[in-house]
GROMACS .gro file of C-alpha atoms in nm:
model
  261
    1UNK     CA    1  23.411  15.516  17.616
    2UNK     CA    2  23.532  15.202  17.466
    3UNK     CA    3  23.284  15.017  17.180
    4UNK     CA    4  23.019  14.826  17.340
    5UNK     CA    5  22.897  14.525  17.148
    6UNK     CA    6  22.600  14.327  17.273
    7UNK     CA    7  22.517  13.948  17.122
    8UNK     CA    8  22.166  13.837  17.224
    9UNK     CA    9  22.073  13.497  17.069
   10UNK     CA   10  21.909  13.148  17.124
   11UNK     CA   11  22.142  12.869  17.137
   12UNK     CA   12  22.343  12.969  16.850
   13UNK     CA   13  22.525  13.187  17.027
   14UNK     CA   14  22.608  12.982  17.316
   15UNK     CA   15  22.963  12.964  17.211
   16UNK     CA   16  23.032  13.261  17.137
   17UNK     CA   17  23.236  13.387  17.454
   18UNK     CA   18  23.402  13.027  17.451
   19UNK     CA   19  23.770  13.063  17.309
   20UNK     CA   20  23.722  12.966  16.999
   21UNK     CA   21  23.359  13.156  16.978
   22UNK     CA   22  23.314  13.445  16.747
   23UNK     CA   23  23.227  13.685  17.033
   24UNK     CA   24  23.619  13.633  17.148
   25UNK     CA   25  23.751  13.687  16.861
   26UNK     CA   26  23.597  13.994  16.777
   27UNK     CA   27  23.735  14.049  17.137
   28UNK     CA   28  24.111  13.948  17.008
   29UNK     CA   29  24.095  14.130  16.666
   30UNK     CA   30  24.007  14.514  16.819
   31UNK     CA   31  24.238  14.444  17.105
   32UNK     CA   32  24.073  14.592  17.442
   33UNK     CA   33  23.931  14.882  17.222
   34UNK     CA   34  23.615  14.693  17.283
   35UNK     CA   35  23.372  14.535  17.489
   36UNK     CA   36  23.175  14.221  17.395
   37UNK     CA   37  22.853  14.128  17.621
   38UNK     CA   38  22.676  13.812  17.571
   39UNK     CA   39  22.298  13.742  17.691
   40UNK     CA   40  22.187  13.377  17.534
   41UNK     CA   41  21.867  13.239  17.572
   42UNK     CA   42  21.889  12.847  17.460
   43UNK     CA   43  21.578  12.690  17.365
   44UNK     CA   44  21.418  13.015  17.349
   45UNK     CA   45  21.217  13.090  17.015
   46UNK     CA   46  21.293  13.506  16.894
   47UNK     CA   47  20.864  13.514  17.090
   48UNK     CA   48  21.021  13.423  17.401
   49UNK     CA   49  21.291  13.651  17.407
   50UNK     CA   50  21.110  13.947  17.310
   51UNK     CA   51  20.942  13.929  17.629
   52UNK     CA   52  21.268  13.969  17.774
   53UNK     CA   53  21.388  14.201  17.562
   54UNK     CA   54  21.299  14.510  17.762
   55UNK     CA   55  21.454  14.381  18.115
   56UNK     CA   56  21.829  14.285  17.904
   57UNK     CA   57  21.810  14.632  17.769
   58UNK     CA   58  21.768  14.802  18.115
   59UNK     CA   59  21.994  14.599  18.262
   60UNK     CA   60  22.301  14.658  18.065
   61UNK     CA   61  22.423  14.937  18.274
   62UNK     CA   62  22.491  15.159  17.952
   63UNK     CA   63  22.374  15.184  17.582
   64UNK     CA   64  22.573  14.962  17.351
   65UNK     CA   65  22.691  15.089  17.080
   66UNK     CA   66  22.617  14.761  16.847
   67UNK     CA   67  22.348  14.482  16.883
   68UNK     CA   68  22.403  14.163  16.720
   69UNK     CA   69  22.096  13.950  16.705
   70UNK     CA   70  22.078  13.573  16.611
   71UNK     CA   71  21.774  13.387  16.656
   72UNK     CA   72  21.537  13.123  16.453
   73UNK     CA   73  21.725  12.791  16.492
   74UNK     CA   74  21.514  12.743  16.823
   75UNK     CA   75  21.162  12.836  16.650
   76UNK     CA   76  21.227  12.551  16.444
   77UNK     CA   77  21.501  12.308  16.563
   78UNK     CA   78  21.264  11.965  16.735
   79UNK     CA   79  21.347  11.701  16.921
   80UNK     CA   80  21.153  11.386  17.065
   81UNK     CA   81  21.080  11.526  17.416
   82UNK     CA   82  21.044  11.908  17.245
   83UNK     CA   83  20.697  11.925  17.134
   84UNK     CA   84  20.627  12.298  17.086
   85UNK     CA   85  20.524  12.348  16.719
   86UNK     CA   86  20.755  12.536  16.510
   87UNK     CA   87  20.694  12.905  16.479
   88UNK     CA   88  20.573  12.987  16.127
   89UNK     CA   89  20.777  13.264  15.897
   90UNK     CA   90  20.564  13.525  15.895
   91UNK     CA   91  20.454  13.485  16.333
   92UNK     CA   92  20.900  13.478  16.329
   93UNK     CA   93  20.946  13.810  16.115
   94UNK     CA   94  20.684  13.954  16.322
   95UNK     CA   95  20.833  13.874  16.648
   96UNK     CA   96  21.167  13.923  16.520
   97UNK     CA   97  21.049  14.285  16.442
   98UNK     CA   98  20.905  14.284  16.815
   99UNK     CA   99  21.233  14.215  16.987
  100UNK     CA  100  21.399  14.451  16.737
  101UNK     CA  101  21.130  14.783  16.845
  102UNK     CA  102  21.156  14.721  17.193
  103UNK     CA  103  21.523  14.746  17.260
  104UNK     CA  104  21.453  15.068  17.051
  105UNK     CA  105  21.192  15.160  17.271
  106UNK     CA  106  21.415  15.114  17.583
  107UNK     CA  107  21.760  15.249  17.468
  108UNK     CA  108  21.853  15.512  17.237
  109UNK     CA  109  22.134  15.394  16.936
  110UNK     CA  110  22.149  15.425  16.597
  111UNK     CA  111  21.945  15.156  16.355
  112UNK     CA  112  22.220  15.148  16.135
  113UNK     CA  113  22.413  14.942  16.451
  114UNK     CA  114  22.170  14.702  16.474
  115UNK     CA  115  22.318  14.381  16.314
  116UNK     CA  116  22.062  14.111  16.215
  117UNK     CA  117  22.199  13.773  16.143
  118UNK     CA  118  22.009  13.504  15.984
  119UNK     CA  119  21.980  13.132  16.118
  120UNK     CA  120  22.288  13.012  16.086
  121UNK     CA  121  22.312  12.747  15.805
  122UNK     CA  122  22.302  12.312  15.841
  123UNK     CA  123  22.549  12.035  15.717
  124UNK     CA  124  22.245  11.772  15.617
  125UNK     CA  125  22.461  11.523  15.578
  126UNK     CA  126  22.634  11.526  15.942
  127UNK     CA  127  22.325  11.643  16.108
  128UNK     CA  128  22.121  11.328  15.957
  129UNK     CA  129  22.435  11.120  16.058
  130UNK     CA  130  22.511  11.243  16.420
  131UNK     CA  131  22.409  10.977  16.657
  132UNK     CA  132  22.299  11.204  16.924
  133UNK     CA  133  22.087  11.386  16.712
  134UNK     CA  134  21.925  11.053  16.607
  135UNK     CA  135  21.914  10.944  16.986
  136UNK     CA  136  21.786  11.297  17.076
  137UNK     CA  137  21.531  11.256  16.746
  138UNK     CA  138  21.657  11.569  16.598
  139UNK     CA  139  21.472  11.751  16.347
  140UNK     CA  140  21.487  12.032  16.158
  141UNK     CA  141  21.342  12.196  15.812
  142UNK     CA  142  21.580  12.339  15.593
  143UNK     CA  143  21.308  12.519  15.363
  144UNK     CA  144  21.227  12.684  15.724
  145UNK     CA  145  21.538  12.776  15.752
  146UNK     CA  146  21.549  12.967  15.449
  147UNK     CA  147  21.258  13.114  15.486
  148UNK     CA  148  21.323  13.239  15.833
  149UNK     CA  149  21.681  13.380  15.620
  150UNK     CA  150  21.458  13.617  15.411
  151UNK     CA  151  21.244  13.692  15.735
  152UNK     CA  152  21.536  13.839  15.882
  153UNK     CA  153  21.684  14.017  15.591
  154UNK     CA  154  21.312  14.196  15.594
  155UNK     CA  155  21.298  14.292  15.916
  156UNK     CA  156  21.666  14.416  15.935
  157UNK     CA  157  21.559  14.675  15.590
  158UNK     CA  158  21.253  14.763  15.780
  159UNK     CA  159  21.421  14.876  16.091
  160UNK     CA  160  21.707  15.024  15.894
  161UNK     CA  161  21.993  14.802  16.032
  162UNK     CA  162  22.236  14.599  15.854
  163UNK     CA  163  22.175  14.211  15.708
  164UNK     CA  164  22.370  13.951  15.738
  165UNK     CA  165  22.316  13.630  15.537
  166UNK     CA  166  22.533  13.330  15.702
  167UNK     CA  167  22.455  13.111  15.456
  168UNK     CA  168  22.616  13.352  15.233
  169UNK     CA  169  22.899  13.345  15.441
  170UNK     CA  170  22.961  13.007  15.510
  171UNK     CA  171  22.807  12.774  15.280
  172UNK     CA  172  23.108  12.816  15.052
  173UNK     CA  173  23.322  12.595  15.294
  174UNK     CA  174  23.049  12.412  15.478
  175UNK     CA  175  23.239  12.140  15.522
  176UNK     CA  176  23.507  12.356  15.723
  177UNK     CA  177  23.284  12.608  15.910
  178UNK     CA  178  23.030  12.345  16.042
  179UNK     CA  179  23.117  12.083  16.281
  180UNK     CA  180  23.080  11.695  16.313
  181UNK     CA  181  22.712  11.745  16.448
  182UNK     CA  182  22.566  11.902  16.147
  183UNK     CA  183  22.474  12.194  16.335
  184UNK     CA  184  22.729  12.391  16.563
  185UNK     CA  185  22.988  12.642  16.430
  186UNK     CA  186  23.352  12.478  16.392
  187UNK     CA  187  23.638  12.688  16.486
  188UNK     CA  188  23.686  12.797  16.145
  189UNK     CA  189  23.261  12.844  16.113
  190UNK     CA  190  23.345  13.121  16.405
  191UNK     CA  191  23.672  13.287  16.261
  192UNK     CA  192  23.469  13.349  15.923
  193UNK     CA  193  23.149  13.508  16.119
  194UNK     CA  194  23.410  13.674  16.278
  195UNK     CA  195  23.580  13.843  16.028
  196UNK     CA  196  23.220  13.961  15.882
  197UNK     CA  197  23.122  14.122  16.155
  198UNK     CA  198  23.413  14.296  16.181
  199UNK     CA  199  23.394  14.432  15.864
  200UNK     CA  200  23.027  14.599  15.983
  201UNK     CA  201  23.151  14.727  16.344
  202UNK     CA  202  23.344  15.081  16.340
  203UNK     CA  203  23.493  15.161  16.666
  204UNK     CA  204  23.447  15.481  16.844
  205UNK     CA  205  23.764  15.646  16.917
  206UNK     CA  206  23.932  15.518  17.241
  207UNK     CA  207  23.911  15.784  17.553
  208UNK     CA  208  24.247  15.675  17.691
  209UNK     CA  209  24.552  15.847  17.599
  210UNK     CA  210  24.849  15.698  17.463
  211UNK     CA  211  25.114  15.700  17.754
  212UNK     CA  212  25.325  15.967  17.587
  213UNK     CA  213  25.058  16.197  17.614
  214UNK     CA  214  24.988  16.216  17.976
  215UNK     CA  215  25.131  16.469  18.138
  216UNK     CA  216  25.319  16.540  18.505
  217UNK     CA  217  24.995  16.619  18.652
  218UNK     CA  218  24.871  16.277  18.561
  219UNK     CA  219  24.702  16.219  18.861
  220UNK     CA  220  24.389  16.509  18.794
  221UNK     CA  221  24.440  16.435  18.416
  222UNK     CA  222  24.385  16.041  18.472
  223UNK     CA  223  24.060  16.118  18.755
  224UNK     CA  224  23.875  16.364  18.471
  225UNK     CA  225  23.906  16.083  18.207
  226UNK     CA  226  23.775  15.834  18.434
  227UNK     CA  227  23.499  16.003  18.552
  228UNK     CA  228  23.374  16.027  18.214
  229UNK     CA  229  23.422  15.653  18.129
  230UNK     CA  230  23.127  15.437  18.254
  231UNK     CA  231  23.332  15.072  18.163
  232UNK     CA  232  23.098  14.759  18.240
  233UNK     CA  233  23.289  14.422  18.227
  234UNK     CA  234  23.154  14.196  17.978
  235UNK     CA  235  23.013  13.842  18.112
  236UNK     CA  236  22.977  13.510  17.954
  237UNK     CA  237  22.669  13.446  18.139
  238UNK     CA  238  22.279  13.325  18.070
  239UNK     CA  239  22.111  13.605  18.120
  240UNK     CA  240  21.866  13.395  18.313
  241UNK     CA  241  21.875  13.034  18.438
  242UNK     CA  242  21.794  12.793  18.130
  243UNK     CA  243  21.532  12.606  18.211
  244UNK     CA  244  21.464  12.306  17.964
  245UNK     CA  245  21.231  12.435  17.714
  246UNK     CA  246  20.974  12.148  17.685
  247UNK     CA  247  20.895  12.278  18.075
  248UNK     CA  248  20.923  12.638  17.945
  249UNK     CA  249  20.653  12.556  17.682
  250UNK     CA  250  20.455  12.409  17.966
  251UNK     CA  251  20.458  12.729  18.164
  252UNK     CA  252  20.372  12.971  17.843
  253UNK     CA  253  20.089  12.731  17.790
  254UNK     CA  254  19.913  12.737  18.141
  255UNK     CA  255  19.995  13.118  18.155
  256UNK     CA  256  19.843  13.216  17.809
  257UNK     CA  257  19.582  12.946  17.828
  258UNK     CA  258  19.643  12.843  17.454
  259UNK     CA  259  19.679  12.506  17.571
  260UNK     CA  260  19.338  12.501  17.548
  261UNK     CA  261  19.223  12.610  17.178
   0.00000   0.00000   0.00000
């Protein structure tokens, strides 16, 4: 069957089935010889979406044959009316590794195809500057950041899957890959992760014949080949309704009752 990649991320990968995103044009560049699947969870910290972890995993109708993660910026990215506090490195690395074992637990790929991308990287200067951010009281720690980076790069040689450092990647044209906001991938920010990824994903060998290699009896020769194919379409959807995350936080408080120590 055709190569299934899956992209499961906080709010940094909200674009990333937009037409410019880097989930499209990983789309573009293998040309229908794969299929890119987006769950995002925005304003979710990588706890949160652990507990989801399990249902996305079920739920994808077959086993992917990549898993992109991206997560962090939402353990530590505050605002004014976001008063959760912000996830410390070692609590992130440990529920990074969380989210990581139980999509392992629940379907059955290789580790090596597990792609583990660190926060993606800040323009200070535009971020300080934005004036939504400073309406919005926008806040975020760059030594966090960085921490989180080598969090991820842990986890990912724990697990055995591959690392990818977007700092690396991009902070050698920050001022191209990031846009006006200080915080959001530019067009270019997305071609560049693109062209990364790519480098990491090998496709699996396409089951449809070229047309010159169909036969006369094409009809029973066509049915045997698509009986064999299990092809899921590929949806730029939530995963689950957002809901805003200061009345998430709210909710995970009265469940767990650590509102109260």
């Amino acid at each position: 069957m055709l190569t299934r990649i899956l992209i499961i991320g906080d709010s940094q990968v909200e674009a990333a089935l937009k037409t410019y995103g880097f989930g499209s044009i990983l789309n573009d560049r293998f040309n229908g010889e794969a299929d890119v699947i987006l769950r995002k969870f925005p304003g979710y910290t990588a706890e949160w979406m652990k507990l989801l972890t399990s249902s996305v995993a079920r739920n994808l109708g077959s086993t992917p044959d990549y898993v992109i993660i991206l997560c962090g910026r939402d353990d530590c990215l505050r605002s004014k009316t976001d008063t959760r506090p912000v996830t410390d490195p070692d609590k992130f690395r440990k529920n990074l590794y969380s989210l990581v074992d139980k999509f392992t637990n629940e379907i059955d790929m290789n580790l090596e195809r597990f792609i583990l991308l660190s926060p993606l990287p800040i323009h200070s200067m535009r971020f300080e500057g934005d004036e939504s951010n400073v309406f919005d009281g926008l806040s975020i720690n760059k030594t966090t950041l960085k921490e989180y980076t080598e969090k991820t790069r842990e986890v990912a040689r724990r697990v055995g899957g591959q690392f990818v450092n977007t700092s690396a990647v991009l902070d050698r044209a920050l001022d191209a890959n990031i846009g006006r906001d200080g915080i959001k991938l530019s067009k270019e920010g997305h071609i560049n992760l693109a062209e990364k990824l790519v480098e990491l994903i090998e496709l699996t060998e396409s089951p449809f014949p070229s047309f010159d290699k169909i036969g006369v009896d094409y009809e029973k020769q066509l049915g045997e080949i698509s009986k064999c194919c299990s092809l899921v379409q590929a949806e730029n959807i939530a995963a689950y309704t957002y809901v805003s995350t200061v009345d998430q936080y709210s909710a995970y408080l009265s469940k767990t009752k650590r509102g109260k120590a």
